Tab-separated table of C-alpha atoms in Angstrom:
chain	number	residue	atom	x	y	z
A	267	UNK	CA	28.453	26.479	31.605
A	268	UNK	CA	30.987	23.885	31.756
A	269	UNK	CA	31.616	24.654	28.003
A	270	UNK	CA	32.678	28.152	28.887
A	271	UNK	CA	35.295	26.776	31.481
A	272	UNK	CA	36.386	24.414	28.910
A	273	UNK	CA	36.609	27.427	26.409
A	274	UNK	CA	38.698	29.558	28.822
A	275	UNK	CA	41.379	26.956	29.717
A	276	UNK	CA	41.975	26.433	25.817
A	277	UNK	CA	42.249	29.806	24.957
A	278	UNK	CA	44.801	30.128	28.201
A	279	UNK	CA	46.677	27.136	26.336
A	280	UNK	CA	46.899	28.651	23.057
A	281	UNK	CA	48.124	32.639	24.020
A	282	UNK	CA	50.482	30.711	27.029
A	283	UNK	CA	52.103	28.452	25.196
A	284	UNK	CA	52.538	31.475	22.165
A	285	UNK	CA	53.607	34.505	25.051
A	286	UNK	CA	54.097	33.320	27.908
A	287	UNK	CA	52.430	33.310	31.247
A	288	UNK	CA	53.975	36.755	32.735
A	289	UNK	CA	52.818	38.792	29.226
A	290	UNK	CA	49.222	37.124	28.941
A	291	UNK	CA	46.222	39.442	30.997
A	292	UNK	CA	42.654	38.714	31.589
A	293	UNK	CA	42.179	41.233	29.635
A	294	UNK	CA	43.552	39.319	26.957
A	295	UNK	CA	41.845	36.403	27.199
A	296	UNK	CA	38.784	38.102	27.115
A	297	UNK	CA	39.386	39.456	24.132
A	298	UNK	CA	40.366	36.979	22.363
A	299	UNK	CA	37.386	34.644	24.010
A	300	UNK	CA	34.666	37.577	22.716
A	301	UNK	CA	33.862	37.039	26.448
A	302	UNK	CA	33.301	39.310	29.514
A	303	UNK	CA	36.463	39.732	32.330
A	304	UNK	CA	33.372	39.418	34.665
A	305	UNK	CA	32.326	36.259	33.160
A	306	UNK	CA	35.976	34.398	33.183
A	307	UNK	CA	35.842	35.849	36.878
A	308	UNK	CA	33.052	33.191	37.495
A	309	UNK	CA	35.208	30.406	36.725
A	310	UNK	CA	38.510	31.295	37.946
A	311	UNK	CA	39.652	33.280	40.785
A	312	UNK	CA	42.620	34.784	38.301
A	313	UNK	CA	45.394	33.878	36.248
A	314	UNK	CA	46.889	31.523	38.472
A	315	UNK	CA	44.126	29.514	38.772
A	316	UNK	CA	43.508	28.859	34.506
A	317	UNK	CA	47.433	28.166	34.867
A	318	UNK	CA	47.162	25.464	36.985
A	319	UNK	CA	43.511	24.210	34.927
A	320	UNK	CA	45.855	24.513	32.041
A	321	UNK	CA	48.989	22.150	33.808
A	322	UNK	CA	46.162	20.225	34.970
A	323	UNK	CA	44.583	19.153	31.522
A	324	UNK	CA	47.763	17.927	30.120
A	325	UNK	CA	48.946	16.374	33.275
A	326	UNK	CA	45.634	14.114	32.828
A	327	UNK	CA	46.496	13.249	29.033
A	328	UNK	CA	49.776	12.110	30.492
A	329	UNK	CA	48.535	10.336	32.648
A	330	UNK	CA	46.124	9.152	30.134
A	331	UNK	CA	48.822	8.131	27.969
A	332	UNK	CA	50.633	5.982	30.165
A	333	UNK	CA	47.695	4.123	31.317
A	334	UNK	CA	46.919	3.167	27.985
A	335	UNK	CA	50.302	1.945	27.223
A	336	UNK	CA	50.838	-0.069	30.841
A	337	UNK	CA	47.139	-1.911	29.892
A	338	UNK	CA	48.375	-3.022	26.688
A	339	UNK	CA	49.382	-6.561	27.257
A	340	UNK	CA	51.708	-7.266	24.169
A	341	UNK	CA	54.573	-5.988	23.064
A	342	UNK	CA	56.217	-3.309	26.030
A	343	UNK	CA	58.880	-2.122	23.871
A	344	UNK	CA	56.666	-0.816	21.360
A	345	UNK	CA	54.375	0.606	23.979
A	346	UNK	CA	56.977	2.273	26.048
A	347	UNK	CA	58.012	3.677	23.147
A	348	UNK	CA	54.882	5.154	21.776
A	349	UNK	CA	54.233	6.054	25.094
A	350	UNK	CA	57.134	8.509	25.430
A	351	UNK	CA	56.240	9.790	21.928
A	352	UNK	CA	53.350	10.959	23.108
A	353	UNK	CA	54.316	12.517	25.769
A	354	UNK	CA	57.097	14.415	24.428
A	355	UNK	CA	54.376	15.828	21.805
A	356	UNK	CA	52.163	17.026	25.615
A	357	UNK	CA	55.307	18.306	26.850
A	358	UNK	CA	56.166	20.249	23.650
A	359	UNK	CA	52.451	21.009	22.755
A	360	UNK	CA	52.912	23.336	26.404
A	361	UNK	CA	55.758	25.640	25.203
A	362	UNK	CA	59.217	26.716	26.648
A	363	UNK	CA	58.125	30.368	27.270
A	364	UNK	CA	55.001	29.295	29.140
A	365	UNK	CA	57.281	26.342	31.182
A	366	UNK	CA	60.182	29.180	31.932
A	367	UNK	CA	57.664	31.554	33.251
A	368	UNK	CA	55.966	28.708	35.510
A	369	UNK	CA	59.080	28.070	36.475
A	370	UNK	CA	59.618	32.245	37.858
A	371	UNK	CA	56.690	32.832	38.525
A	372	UNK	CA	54.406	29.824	39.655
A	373	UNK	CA	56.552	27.743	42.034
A	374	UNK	CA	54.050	25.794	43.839
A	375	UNK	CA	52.638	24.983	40.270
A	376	UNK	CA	56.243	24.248	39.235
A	377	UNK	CA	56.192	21.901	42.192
A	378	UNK	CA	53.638	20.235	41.041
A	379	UNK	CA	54.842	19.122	37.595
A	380	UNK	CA	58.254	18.118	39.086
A	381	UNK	CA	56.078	15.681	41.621
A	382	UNK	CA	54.162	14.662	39.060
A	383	UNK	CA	56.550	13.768	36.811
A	384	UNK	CA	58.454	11.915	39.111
A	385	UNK	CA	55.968	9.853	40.004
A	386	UNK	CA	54.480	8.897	36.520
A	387	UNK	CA	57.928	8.446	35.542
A	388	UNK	CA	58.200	4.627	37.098
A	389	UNK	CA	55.994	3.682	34.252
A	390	UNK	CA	59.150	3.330	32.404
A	391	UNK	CA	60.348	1.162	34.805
A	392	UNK	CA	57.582	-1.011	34.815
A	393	UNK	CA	57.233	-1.461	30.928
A	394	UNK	CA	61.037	-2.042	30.817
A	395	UNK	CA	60.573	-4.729	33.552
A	396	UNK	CA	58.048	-6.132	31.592
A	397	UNK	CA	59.801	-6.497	28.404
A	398	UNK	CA	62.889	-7.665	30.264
A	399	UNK	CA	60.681	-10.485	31.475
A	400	UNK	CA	59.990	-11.122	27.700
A	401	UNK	CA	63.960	-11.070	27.180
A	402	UNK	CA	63.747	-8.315	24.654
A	403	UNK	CA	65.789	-6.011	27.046
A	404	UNK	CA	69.710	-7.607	28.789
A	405	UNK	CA	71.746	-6.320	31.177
A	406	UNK	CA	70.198	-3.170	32.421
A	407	UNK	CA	68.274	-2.723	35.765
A	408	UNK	CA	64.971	-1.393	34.419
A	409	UNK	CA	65.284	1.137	37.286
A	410	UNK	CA	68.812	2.624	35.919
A	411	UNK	CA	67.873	2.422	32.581
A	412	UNK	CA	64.481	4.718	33.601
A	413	UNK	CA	67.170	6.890	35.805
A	414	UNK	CA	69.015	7.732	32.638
A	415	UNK	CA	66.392	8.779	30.836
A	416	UNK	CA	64.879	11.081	33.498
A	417	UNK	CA	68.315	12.615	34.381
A	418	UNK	CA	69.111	12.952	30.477
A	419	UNK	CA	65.822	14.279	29.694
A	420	UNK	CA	66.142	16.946	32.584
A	421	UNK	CA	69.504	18.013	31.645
A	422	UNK	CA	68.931	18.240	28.410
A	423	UNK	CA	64.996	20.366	28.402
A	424	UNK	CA	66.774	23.182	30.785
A	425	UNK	CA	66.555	26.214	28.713
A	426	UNK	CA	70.191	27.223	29.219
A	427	UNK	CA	71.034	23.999	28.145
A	428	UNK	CA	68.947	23.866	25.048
A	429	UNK	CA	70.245	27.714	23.880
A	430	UNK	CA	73.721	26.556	24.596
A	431	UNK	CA	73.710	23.905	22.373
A	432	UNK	CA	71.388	25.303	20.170
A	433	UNK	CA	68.962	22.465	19.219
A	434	UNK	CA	64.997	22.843	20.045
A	435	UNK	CA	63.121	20.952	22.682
A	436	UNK	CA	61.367	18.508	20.083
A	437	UNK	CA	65.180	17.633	18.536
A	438	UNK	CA	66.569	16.841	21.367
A	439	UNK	CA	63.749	14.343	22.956
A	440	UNK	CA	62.928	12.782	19.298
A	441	UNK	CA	67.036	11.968	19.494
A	442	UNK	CA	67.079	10.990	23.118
A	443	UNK	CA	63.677	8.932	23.107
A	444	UNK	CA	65.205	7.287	19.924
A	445	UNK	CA	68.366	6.794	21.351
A	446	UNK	CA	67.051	5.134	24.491
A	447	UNK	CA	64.291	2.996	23.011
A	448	UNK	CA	66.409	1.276	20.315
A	449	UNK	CA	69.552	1.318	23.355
A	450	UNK	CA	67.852	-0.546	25.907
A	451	UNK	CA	67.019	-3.602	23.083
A	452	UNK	CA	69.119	-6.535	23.378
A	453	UNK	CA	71.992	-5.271	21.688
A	454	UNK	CA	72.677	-8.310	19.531
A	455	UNK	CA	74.334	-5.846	16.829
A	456	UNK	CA	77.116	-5.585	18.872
A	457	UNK	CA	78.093	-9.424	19.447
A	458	UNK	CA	81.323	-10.368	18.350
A	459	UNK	CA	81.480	-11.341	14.540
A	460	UNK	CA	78.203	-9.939	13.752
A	461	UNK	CA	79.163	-7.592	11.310
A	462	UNK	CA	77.840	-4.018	11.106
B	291	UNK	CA	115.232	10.900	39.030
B	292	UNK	CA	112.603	11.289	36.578
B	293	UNK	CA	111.855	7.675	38.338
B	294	UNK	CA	111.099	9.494	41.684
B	295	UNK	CA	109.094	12.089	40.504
B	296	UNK	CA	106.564	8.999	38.759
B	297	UNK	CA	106.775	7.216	41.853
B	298	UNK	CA	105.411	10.032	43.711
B	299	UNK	CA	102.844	10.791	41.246
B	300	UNK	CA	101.257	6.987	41.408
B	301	UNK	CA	101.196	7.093	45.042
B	302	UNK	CA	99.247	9.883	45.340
B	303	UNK	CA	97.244	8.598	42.845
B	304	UNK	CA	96.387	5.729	44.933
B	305	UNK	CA	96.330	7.806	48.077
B	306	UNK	CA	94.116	10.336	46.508
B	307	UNK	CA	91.333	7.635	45.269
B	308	UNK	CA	91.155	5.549	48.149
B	309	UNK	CA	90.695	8.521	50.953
B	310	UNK	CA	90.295	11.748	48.633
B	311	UNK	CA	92.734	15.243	48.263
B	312	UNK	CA	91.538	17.138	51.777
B	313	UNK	CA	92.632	14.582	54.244
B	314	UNK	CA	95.491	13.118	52.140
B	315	UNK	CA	99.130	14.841	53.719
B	316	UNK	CA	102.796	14.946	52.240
B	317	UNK	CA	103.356	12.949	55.227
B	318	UNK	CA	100.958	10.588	54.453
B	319	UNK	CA	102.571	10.413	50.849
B	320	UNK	CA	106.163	10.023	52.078
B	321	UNK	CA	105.581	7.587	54.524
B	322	UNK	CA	104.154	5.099	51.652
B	323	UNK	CA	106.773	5.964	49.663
B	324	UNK	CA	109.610	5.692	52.247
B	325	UNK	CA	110.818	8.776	51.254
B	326	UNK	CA	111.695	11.508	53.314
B	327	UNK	CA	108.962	14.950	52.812
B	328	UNK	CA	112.174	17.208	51.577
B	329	UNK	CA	112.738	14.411	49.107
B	330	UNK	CA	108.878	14.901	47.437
B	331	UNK	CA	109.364	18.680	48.078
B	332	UNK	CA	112.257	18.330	45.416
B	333	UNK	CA	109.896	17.776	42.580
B	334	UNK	CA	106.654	19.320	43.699
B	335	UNK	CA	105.910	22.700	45.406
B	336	UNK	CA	103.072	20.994	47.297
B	337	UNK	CA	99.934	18.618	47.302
B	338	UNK	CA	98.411	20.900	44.982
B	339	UNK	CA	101.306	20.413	42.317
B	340	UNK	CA	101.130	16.633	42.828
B	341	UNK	CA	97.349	16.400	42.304
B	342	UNK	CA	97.648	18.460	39.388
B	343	UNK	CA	100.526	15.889	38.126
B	344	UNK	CA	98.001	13.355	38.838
B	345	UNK	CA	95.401	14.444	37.226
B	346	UNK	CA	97.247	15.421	34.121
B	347	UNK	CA	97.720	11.912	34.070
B	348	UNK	CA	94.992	10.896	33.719
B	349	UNK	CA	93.953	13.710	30.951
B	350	UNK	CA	96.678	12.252	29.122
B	351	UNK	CA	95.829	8.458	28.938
B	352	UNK	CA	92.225	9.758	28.207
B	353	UNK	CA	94.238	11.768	24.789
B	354	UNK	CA	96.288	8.327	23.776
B	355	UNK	CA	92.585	6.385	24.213
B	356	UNK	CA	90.992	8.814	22.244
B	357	UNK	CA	93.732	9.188	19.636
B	358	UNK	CA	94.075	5.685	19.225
B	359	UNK	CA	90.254	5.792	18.807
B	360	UNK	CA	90.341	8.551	15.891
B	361	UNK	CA	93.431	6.720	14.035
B	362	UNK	CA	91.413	3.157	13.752
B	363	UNK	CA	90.290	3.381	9.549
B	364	UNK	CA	87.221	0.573	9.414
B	365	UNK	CA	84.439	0.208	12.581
B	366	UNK	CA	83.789	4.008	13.641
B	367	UNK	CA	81.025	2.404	15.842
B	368	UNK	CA	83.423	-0.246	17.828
B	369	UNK	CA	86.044	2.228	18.232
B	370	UNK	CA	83.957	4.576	19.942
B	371	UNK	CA	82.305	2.414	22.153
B	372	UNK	CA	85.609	0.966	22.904
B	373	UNK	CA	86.961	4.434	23.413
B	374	UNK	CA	84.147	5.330	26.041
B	375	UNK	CA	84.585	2.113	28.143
B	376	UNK	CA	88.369	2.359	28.112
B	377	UNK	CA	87.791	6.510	29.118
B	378	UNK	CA	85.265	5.276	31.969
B	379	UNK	CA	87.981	3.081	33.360
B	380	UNK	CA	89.934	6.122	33.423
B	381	UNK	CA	87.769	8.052	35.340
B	382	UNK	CA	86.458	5.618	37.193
B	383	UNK	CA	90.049	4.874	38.369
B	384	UNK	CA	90.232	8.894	39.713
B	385	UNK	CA	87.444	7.807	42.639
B	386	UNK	CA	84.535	9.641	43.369
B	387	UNK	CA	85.847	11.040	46.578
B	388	UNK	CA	89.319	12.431	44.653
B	389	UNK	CA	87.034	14.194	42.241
B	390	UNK	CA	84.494	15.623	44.637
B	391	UNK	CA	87.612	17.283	46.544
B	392	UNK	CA	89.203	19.094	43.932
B	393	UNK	CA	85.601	20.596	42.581
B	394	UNK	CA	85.507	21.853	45.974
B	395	UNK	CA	89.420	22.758	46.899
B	396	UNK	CA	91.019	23.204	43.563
B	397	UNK	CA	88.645	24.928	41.441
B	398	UNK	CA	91.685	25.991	38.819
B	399	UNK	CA	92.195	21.991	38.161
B	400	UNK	CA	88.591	21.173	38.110
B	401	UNK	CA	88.028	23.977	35.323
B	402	UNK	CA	91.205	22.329	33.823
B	403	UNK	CA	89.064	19.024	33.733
B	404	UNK	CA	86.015	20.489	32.447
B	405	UNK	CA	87.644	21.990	29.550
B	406	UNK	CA	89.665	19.226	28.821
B	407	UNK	CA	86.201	17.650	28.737
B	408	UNK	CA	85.291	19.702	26.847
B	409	UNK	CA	87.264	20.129	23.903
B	410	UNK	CA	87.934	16.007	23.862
B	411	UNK	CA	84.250	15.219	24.117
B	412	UNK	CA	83.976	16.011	20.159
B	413	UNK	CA	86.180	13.167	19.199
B	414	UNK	CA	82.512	11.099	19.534
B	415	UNK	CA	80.897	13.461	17.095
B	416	UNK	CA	83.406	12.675	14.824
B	417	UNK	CA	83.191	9.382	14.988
B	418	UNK	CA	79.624	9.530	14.926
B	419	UNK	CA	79.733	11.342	11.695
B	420	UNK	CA	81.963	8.257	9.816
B	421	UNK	CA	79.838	5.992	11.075
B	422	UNK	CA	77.196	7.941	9.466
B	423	UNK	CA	78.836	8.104	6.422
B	424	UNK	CA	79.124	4.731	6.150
B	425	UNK	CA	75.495	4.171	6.572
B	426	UNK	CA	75.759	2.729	10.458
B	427	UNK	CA	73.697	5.895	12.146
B	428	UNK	CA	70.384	7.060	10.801
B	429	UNK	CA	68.681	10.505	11.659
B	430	UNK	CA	70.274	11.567	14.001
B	431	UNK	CA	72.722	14.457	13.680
B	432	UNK	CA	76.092	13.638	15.350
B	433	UNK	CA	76.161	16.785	17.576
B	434	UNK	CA	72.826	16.097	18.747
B	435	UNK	CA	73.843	12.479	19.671
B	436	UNK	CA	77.216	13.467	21.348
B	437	UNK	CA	75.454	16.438	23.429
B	438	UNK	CA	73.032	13.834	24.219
B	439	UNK	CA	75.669	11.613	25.593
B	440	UNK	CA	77.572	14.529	27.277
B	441	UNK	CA	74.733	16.056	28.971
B	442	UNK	CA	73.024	12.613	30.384
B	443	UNK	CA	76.951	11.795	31.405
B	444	UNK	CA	77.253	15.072	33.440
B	445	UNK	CA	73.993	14.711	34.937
B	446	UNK	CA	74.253	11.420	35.893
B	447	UNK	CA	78.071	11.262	37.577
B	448	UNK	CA	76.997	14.245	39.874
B	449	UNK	CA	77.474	13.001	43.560
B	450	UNK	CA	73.991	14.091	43.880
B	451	UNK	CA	72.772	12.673	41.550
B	452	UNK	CA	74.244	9.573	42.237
B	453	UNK	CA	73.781	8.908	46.101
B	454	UNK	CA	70.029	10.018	45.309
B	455	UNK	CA	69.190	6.897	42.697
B	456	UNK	CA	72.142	4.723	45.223
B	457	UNK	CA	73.458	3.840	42.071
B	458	UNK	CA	77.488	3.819	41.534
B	459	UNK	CA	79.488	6.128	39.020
B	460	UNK	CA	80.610	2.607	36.918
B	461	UNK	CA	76.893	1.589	37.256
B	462	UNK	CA	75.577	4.113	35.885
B	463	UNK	CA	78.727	4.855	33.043
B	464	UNK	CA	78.224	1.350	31.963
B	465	UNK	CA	74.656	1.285	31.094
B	466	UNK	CA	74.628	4.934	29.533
B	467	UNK	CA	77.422	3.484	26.893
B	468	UNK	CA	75.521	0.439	26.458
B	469	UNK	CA	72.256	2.263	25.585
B	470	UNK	CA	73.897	5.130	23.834
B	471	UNK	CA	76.337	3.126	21.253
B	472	UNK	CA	73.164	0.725	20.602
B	473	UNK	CA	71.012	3.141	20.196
B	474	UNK	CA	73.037	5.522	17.893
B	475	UNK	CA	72.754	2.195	15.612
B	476	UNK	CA	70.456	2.345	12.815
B	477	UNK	CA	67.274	0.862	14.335
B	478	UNK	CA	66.491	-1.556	11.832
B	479	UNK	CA	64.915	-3.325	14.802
B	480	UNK	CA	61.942	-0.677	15.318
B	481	UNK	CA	60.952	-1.014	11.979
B	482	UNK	CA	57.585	-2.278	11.259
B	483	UNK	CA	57.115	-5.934	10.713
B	484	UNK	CA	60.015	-6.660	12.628
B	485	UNK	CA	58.722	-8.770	15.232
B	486	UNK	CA	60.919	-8.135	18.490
């Protein structure tokens, strides 16, 4: 039973994250599941609802993620990093279509991943605090350096933003996550006499 | 003469940043200067004239900065991140309050300001690409890394944006250069086996 439920919310993923939420039907789902509009009926009260089971599910491998980097005790840098890796591959795994139409047509949903995200985002500042302890980060309150990522990040994943500029979702976070993570390092490269 | 008309134009300038356009008057301008109002109203047609002088500026030291910037042969890397502190100062210097006021009253001069924005901003994909070519920046393409830093800039210097984090325009300026031109640099320290 729970296997069905499980089935249904993948299948959601897959033709979401390929169409769109606004194009995708029961019907369609059905199909594709070899599986009954009566019998997704028993899980979910409609589309909305496998939406939201879909946001859910990656929402918990987020959260997943960062738990796993804030309980590794070594090296913060590293796991900060990998962390936002990681979840840049969640993010992208979920598709622009399917996060535009969320964004029309789903606003309590929407809601939801902008609380979300701004609470898991502190992680950041905890992992930089931590490796500032360590003296591996200088001169940057972790809490501004997390604020420039999260503004940066949101300025830069708006749709009109990315189709003005042309470059993909994945570009742009791969550059900005490997901006930031070698940025915030001490920056002992740029000491005087230390040639480039 | 010409001496008058400068005189006027650094006044304001001071005027301007301390208490912003709106509540700034010609009176306000000619009692600081000692001058009589018919006297300023010789060489401008109005506040609006004189803020645009102002501003123009400021455009203009931001051109010399950058120009001196793109004419510097060896260091691409120093003389752009010595090009965006010195162009922070300069906009820094134009108070938060000033700028706020003439996005809301003088739209023509703010659009004036965004292109000059603009057009200017590509001077640090250029540089970006010699420092590239001289092996300094790895994988990352030098548009991608200057919309990077021109996005996260506009983002962050919105009012909004900054009375929400209560973090100041030079705070935040400050720490996006230092994490953007060290992490632009090729990040020999995230290799593997490099112990941090």
């Amino acid at each position: 039973m729970e296997d069905n439920r499980l089935r249904i919310v993948q299948a959601a993923h897959d033709l979401f994250n390929a169409r769109g939420y606004k194009s995708v039907t029961i019907s369609d789902l059905a199909d594709r599941l070899g599986m009954s509009k009566k019998t997704i009926y028993q899980y979910f009260s409609g589309k909305e609802e496998i939406a939201a089971a879909v946001i859910e599910g990656a929402l918990a491998r987020v959260n997943e993620i960062i738990d796993m980097a804030e309980s590794q005790q070594s090296d913060p840098l590293h796991a900060l990093q990998d962390a936002l890796i990681q979840v840049k591959d969640q993010i992208t795994l979920l598709g622009p279509l399917f996060l535009e139409d969320v964004q029309k047509y789903l606003p309590d949903l929407w809601q939801r991943i902008e609380q979300h995200r701004a609470e898991k985002i502190k992680f950041i500042e905890r992992l930089l605090q931590r490796a500032q302890d360590a003296g591996l980060v200088k001169d940057i309150e972790p809490r501004l350096a997390m604020v420039i990522f999260f503004e940066a990040g949101q300025a830069l994943i708006r749709p009109d933003s990315l189709s003005r500029h042309g470059f993909s979702m994945v570009d742009v976070l791969d550059a900005l996550i490997k901006i930031f993570c070698t940025g915030i390092v001490e920056p002992k490269i740029f000491e005087p006499n230390v040639k480039l």
